Coordinates of C-alpha atoms and ligand atoms in Angstrom, one line a residue:
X1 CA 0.0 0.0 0.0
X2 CA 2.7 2.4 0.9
X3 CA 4.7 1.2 -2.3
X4 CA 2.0 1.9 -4.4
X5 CA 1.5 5.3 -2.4
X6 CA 5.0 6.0 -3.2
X7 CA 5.2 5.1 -6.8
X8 CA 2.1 6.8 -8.0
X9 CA 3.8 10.1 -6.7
X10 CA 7.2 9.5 -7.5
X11 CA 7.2 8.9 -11.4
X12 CA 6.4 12.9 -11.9
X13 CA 9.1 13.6 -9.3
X14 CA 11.3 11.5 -10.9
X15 CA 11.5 12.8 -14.3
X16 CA 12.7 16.1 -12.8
X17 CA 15.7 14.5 -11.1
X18 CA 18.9 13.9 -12.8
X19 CA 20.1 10.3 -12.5
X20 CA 23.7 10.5 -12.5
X21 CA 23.8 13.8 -10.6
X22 CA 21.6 12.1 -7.7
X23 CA 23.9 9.0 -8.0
X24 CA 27.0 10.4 -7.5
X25 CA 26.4 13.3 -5.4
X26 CA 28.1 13.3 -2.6
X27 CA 26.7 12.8 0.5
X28 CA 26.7 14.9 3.8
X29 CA 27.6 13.4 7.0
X30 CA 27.4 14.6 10.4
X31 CA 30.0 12.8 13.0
X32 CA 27.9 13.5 15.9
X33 CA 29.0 14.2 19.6
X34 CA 27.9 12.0 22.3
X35 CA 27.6 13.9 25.4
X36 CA 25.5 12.5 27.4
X37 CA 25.4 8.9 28.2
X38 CA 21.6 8.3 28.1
X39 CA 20.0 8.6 24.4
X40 CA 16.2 9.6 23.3
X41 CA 17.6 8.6 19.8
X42 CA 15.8 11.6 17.8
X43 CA 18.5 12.1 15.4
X44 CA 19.3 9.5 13.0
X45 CA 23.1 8.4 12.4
X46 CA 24.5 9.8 9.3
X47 CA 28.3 8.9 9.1
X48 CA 29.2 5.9 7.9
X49 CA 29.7 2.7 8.9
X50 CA 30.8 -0.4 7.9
X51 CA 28.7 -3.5 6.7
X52 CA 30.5 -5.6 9.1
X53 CA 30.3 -2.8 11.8
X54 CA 26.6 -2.5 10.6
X55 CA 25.5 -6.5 11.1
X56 CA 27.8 -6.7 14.2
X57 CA 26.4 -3.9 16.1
X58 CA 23.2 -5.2 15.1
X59 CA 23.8 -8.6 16.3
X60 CA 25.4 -7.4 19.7
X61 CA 22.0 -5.3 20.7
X62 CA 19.9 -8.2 19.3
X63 CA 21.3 -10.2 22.1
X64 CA 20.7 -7.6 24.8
X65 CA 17.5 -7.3 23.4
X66 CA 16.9 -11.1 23.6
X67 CA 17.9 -11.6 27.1
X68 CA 15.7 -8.6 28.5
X69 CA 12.7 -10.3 26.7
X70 CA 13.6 -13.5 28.2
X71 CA 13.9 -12.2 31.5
X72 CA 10.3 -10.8 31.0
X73 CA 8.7 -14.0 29.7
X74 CA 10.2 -15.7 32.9
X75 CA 8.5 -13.0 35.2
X76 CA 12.0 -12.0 36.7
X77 CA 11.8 -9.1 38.9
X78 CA 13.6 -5.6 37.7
X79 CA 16.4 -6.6 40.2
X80 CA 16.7 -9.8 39.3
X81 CA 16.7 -9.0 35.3
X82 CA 19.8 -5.9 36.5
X83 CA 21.3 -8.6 37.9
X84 CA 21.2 -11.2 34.8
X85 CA 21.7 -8.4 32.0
X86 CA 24.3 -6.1 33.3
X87 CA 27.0 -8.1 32.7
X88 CA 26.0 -8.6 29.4
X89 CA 25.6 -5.5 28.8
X90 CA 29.2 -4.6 30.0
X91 CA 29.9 -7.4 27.7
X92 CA 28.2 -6.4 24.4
X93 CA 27.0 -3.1 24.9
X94 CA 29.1 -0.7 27.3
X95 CA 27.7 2.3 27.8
X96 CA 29.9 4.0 30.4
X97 CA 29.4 7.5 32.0
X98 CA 31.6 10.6 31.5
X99 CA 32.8 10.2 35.2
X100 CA 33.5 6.4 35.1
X101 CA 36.8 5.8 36.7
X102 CA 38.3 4.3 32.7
X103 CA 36.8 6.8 31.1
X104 CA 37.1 10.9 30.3
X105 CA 35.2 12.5 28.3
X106 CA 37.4 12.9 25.7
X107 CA 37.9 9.5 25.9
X108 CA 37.4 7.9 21.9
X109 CA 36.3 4.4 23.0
X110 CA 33.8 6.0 25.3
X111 CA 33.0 7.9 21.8
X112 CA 32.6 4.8 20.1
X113 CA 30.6 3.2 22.5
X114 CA 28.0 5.6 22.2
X115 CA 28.0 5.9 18.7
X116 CA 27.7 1.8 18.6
X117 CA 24.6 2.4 21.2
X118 CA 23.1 4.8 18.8
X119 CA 23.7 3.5 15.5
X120 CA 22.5 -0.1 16.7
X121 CA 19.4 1.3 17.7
X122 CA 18.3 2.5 14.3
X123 CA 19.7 -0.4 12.7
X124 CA 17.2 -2.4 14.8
X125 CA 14.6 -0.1 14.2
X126 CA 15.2 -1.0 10.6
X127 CA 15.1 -4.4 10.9
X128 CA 11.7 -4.4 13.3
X129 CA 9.1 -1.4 11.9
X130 CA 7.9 -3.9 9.1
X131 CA 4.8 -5.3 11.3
X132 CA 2.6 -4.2 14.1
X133 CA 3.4 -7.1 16.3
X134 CA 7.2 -6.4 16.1
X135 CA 7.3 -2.3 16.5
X136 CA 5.4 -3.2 19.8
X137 CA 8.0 -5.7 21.1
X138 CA 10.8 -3.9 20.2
X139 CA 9.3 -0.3 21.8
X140 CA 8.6 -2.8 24.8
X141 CA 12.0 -4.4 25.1
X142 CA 13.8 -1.1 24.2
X143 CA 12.0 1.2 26.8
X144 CA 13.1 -1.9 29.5
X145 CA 16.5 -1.4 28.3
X146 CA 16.3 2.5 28.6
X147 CA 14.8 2.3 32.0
X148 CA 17.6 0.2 33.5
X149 CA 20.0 2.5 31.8
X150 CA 18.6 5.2 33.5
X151 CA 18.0 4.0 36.5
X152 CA 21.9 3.2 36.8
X153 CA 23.5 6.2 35.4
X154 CA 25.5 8.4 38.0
X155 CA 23.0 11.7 39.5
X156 CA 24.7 14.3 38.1
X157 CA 25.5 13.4 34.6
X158 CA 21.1 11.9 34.6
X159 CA 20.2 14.9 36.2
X160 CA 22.5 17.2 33.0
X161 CA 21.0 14.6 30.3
X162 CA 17.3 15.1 31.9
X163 CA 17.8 19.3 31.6
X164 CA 19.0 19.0 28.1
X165 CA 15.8 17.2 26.9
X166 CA 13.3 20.1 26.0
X167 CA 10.1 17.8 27.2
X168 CA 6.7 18.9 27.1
X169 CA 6.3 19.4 30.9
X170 CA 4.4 22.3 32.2
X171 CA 5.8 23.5 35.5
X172 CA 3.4 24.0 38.3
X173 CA 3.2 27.6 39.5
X174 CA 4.1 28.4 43.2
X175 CA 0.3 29.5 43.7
X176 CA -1.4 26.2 42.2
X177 CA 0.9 24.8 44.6
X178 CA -0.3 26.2 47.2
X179 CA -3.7 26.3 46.5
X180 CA -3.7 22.2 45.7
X181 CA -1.6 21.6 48.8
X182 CA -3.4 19.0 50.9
X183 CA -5.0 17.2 47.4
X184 CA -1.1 17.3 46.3
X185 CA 0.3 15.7 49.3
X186 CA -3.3 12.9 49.8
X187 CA -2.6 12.0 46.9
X188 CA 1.1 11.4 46.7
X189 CA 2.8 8.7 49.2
X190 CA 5.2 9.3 51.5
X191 CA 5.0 13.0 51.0
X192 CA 5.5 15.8 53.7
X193 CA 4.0 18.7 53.7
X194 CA 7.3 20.7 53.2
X195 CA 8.0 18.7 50.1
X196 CA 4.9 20.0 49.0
X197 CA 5.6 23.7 49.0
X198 CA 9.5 23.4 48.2
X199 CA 10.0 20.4 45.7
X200 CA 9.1 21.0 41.7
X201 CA 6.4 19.5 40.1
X202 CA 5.5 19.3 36.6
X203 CA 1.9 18.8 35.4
X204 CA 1.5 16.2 32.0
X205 CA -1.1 14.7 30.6
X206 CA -2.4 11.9 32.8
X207 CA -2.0 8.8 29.9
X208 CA 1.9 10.0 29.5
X209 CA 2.6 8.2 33.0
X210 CA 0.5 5.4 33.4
X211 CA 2.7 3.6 35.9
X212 CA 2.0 6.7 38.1
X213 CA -1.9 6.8 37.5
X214 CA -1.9 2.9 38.0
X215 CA 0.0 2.8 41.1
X216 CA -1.9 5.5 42.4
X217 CA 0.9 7.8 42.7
X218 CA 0.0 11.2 41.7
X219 CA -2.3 13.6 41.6
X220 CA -5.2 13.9 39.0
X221 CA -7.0 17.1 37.8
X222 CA -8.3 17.9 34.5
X223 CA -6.8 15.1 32.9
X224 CA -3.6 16.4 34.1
X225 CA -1.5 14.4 36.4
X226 CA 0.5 16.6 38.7
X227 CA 3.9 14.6 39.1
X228 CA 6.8 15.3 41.9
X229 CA 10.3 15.8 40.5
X230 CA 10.8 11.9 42.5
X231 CA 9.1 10.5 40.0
X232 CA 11.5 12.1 36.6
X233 CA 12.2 8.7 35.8
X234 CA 8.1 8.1 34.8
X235 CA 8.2 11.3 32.7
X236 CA 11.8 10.5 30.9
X237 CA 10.1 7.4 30.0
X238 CA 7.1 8.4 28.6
X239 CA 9.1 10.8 26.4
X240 CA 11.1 8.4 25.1
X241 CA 8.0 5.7 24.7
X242 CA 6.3 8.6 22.5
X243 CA 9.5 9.3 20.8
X244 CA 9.6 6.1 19.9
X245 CA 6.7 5.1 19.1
X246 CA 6.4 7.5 16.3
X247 CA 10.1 7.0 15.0
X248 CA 8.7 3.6 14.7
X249 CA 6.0 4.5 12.6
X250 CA 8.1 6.9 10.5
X251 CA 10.5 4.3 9.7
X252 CA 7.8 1.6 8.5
X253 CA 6.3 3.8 6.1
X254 CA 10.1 5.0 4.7
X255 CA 10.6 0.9 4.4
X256 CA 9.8 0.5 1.1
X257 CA 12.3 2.6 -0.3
X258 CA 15.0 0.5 0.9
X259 CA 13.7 -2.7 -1.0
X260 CA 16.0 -2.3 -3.7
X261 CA 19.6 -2.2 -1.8
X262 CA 20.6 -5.8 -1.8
X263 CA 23.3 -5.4 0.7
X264 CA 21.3 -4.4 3.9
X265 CA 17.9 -5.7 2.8
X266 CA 19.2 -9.4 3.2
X267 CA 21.1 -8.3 6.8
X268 CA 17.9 -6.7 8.2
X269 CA 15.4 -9.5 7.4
X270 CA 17.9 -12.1 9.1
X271 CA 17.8 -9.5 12.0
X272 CA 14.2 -9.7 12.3
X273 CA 14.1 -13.6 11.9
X274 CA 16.3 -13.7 14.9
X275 CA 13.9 -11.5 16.8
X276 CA 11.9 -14.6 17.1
X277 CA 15.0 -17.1 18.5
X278 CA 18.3 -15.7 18.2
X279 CA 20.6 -18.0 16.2
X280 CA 23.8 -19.4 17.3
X281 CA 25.9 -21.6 15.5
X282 CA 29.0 -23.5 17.0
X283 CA 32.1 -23.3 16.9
X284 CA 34.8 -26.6 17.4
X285 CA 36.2 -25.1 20.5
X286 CA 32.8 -24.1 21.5
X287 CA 31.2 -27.8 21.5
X288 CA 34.7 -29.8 22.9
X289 CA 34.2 -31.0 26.2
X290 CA 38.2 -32.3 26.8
X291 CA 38.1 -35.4 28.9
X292 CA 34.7 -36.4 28.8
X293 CA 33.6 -39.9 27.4
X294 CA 32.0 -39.5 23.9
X295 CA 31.9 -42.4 22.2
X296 CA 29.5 -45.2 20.7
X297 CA 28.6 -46.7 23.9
X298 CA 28.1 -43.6 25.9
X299 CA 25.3 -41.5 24.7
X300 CA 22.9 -43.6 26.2
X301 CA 24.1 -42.4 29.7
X302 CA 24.9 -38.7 28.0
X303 CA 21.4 -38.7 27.0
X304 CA 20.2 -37.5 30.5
X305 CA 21.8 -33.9 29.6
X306 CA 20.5 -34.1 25.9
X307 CA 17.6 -31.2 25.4
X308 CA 13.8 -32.8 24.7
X309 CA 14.5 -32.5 20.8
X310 CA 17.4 -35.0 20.6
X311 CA 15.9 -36.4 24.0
X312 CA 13.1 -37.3 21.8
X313 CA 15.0 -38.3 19.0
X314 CA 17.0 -40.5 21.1
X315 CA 14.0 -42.1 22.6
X316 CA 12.3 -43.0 19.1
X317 CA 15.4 -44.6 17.3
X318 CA 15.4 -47.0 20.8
X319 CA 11.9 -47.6 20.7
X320 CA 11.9 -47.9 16.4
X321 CA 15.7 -49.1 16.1
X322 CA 15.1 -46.4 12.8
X323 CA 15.0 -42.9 12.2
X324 CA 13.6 -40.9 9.0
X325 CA 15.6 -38.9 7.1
X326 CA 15.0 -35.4 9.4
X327 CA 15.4 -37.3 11.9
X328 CA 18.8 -38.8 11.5
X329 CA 20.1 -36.1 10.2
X330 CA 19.1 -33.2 12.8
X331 CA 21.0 -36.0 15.5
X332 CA 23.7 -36.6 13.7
X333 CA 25.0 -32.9 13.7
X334 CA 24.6 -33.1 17.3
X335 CA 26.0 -35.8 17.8
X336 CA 28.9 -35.0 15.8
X337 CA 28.7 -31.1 18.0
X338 CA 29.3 -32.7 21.3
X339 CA 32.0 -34.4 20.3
X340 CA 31.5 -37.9 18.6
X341 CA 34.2 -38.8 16.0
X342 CA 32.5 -40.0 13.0
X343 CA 34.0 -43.2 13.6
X344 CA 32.0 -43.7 16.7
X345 CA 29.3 -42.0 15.2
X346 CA 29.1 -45.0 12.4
X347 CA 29.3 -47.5 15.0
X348 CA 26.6 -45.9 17.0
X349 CA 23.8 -45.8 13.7
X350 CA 24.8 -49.2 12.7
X351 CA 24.3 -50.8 16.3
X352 CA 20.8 -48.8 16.9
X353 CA 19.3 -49.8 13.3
X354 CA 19.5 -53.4 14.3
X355 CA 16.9 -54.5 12.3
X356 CA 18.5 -53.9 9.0
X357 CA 21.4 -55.6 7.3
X358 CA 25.2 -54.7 7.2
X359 CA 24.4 -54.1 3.4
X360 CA 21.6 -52.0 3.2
X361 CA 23.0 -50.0 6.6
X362 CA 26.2 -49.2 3.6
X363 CA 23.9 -48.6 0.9
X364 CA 21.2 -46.2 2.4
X365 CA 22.8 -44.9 5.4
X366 CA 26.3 -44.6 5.4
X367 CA 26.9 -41.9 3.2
X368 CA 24.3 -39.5 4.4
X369 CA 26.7 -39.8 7.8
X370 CA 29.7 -39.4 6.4
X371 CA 28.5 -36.5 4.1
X372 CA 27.0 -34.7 8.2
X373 CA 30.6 -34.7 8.6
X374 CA 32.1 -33.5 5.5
X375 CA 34.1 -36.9 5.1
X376 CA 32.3 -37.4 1.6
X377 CA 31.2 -34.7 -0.4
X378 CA 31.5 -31.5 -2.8
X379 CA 34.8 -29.8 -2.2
X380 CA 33.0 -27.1 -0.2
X381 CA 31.5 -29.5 2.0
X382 CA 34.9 -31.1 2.6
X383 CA 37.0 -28.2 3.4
X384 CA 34.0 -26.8 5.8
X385 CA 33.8 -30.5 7.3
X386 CA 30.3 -31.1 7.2
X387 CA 27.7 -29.5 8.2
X388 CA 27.1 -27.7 11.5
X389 CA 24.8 -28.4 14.4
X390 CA 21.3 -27.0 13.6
X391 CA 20.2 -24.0 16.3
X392 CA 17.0 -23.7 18.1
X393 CA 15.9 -21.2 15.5
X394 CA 16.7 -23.5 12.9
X395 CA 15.1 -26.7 14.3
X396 CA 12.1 -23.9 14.9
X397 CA 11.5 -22.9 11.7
X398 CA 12.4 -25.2 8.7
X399 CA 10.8 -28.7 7.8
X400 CA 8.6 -29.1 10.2
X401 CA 7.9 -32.9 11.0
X402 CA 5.7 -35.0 9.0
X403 CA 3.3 -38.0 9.8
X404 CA 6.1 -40.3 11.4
X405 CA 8.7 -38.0 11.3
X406 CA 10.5 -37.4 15.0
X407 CA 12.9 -34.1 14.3
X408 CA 11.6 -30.6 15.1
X409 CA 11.4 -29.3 18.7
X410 CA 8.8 -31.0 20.7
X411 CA 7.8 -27.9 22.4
X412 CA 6.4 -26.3 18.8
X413 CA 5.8 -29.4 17.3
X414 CA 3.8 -31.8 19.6
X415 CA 0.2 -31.2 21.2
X416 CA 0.1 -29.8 24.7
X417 CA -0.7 -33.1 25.4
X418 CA 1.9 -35.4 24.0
X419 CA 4.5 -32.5 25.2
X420 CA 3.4 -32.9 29.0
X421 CA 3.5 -37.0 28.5
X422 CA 7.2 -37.1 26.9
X423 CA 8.5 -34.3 29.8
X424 CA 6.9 -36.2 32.4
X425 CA 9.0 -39.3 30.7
X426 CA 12.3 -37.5 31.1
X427 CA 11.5 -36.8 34.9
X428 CA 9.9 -33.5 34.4
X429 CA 7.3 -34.1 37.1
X430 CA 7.0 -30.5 39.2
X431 CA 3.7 -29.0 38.3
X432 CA 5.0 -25.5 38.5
X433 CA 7.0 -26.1 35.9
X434 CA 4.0 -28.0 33.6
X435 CA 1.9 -25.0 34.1
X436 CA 5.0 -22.7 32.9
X437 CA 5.8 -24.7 30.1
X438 CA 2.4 -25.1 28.8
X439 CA 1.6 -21.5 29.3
X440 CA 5.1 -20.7 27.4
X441 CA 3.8 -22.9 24.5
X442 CA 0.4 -21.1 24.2
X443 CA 2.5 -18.1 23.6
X444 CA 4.8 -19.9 20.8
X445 CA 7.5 -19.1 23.7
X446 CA 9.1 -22.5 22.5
X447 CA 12.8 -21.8 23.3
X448 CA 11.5 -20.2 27.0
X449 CA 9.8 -23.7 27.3
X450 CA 12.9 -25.3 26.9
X451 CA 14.9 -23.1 29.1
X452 CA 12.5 -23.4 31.8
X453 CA 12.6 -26.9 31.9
X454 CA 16.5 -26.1 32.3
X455 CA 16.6 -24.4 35.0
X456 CA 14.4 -26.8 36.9
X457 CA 16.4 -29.5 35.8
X458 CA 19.7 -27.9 37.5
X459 CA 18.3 -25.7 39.7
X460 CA 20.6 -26.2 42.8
X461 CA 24.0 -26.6 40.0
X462 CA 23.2 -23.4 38.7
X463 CA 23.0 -21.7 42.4
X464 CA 25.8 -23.7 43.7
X465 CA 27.8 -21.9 40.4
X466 CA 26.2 -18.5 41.5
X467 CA 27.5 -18.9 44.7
X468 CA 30.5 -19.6 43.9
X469 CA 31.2 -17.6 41.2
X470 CA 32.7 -20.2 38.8
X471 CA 30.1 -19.2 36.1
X472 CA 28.8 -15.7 35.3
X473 CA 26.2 -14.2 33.8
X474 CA 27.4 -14.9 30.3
X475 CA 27.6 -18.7 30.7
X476 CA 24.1 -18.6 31.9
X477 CA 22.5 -16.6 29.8
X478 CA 19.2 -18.1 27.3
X479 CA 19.6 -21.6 25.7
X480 CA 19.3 -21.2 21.5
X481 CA 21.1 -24.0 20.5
X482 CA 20.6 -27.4 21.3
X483 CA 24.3 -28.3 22.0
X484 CA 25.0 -25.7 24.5
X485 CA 22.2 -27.2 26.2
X486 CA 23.8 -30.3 26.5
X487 CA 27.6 -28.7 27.1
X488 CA 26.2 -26.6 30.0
X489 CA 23.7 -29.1 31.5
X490 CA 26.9 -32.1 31.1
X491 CA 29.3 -29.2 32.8
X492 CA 27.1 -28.2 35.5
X493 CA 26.4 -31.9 36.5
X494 CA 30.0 -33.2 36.1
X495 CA 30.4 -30.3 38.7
X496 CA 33.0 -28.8 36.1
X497 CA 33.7 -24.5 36.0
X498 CA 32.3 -23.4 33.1
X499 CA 34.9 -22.7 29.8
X500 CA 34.5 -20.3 27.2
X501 CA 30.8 -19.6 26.4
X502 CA 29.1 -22.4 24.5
X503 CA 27.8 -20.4 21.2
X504 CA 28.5 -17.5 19.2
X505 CA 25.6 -15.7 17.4
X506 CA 25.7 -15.6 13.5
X507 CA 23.3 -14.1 11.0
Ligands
LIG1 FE1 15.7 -28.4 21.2 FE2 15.9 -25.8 21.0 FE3 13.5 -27.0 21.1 FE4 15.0 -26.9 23.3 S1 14.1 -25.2 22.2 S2 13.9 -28.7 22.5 S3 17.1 -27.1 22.4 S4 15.0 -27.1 19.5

């Protein structure tokens, strides 16, 4: 609709508009200063950037972004969602202030940190203005962010960044003070009459801070709420919810026009793919668990740490002593990312499909194994060895599983029903954590699901590494890939301190 919008008007325009002069005019840029910490993000970035800096910067936010929403889903309190995303966020996405000990204001990482802050945003806002459903998320997920920002920043350099916004608040005079004394100071808690007469206040319009008007923490007039300077943090957010809200709105209906660059186009719908289930692929280092016993014989004991898709996949091929092609395949690549040599990897399929001779095992089966790990194959295949472990988002979203077909993830893929009965299989009896999962699955929350059923699973491991600080934030963070589900769940059993993080993210 807005295409059409846009061409109907454009072929008159265009005709006045020299071709070659637009395409080789050179563009103006402005480097812009970053001098507060905090950022309402009104003004687009203009310099340039790299692609790589472009999908990178992208990428990091995206994880923020993924975690904060994952925090939400599992009702985490805003202390307890500080706690889990700061570190990440010192990890991905510094944002230091002007007076941090490492940092001066003339500082250029502290420069480029900000300017990575701010150009990731609008990236993101690229990538998610296209539907309804996704503006709203990302406003949601972003305004969390913002908040926890602000909430942490130092006074002084909040308190500079708040006077250097011109927001639409309309100070209360010293006489409607006065006159609205005792309403002003009923209706606001813990408020002394002194505070009353001497603090600012600012009057807005009551639906710009419905946190105040819900938690019945203001004063209402006119539909004007009449806020205490306590409660900035309210009003800073509102602004930057409206602000947002229609940059969100101006950059669906500019979308169109960027349709025809085939460099970012490609970048931007990955990035809003991975809105869904961040993607993560593995690296050899990533999956190697040195020491432990991977071989033919042991997966049925390593299956206890395997998540319910291979779980599942696992428990069919006893059951069947045969998996379909999806099937087969999906397990293989994991069984080749946690460490099984292809060797033991043939041994394994050739002792589970029992049922079949050595002859037909070497005729239909063994090359599709060898070819999982590059052993057999196009050049390209060889050289890359194979083909990596799928991720959650993968597993999630192609070839879904036909009539007798066992690959997919169970929690997208099976009725409520048959979920709860294969969980309650694998020991997941605590009704909590059925109500959770099922209420997660009604939501298409399939990788929270799975991630619940985690931390259940290893509940006192996971404190116990807490405690004792062996493992941080990063090695805890959300589960998107099937084999750092098994890595961590194999580590934090085995009692082992965590090594380097199990995934790195890849569009
Ligand atoms: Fe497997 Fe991922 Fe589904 Fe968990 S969420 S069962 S790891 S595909």
């Amino acid at each position: 609709m807005i295409r059409q919008d846009y061409n109907r008007i454009d072929p008159k325009r265009r005709s006045t508009i020299d071709y070659k002069k637009k395409q080789f005019a050179i563009p103006t840029y402005k480097q812009q200063d970053y001098p507060h910490r905090l950022n309402l993000y009104e003004v687009p970035p203009t310099a340039e950037i790299t692609l790589e800096q472009f999908e990178q910067w992208a990428i990091d936010r995206l994880r923020i972004l993924a975690e904060i929403e994952a925090c939400s889903f599992r009702n985490k309190t805003p202390g307890e969602t500080a706690a889990h995303v700061t570190p990440l966020l010192q990890q991905w996405l510094p944002l230091r202030s002007n007076t941090s000990s490492s940092a001066g204001s003339q500082d250029e990482n502290l420069k480029l940190e900000r300017k990575k802050d701010h150009y990731s945003h609008f990236i993101l806002r690229l990538a998610f203005s296209s539907t309804e459903d996704l503006r709203r998320r990302f406003a949601r997920i972003e305004s969390a962010l913002f908040r926890l920002r602000f909430q942490n920043d130092d006074a002084r350099e909040r308190q500079t960044f708040v006077e250097s916004l011109q927001l639409d608040w309309e100070v209360v005079s010293e006489e409607e003070k006065k006159a609205l004394g005792a309403d002003l100071q009923n209706a606001t808690p813990g408020l002394k009459r002194p505070d009353v007469e001497e603090g600012g206040w600012f009057k807005v319009d009551f639906e710009t801070v419905p946190e105040l008007v819900e938690g019945r923490r203001v004063f209402l007039k006119a539909g004007k709420a009449y806020v205490p300077v306590r409660e900035q943090m309210s009003m800073v957010l509102a602004g930057f919810n409206a602000r947002l809200d229609k940059g969100l709105e101006l950059t669906a209906r500019a979308l169109p026009r960027l349709d025809e660059d085939d460099r970012l186009t490609p970048i931007l719908n990955h990035l809003s793919k991975n809105f869904a289930t961040p993607d993560s692929t593995l690296s050899d280092s990533d999956s190697a668990l040195p020491g432990a016993p991977i071989n033919a014989s042991s997966i049925d004991p390593l299956s206890q740490h395997f998540p319910l898709c291979m779980r599942n996949l696992h428990l069919t091929l006893r059951k069947n002593s045969h998996l379909k092609h999806f099937g087969r395949l999906q397990y293989t690549l994991f069984l080749k990312g946690i460490g099984l040599t292809l060797e033991d990897c043939l041994i394994f399929w050739r002792q589970a499909f029992k049922l079949v001779t050595d002859d037909t095992f070497n005729k239909e089966y063994r090359y599709n194994i060898r070819h999982a790990y590059g052993d057999v194959g196009g050049d390209a295949i060889r050289r890359g060895r194979g083909y990596s472990p799928f991720s959650c988002q993968k597993i999630l979203t192609e070839h879904p599983p036909g009539s007798g077909e066992s690959h997919g993830c169970p929690y997208q893929h099976f009725s409520v029903e048959n979920l709860t009965t294969l969980l309650q299989t694998t020991g997941v009896n605590d009704r909590d954590v059925l109500r959770g999962v099922k209420e997660d699955v009604e939501k298409k929350r399939f990788h929270i699901a799975c991630n619940r059923v985690f931390e259940w699973a290893h509940k006192g491991d996971i404190t116990r590494v807490k405690e004792d600080g062996s493992w941080g934030a990063a090695e805890l963070d959300t589960i998107v890939h099937p084999n750092t589900y098994f890595k961590r769940s194999y580590l934090l059993k085995s009692g082992a301190a965590a090594t380097v993080k199990g995934e790195e993210m890849n569009t």
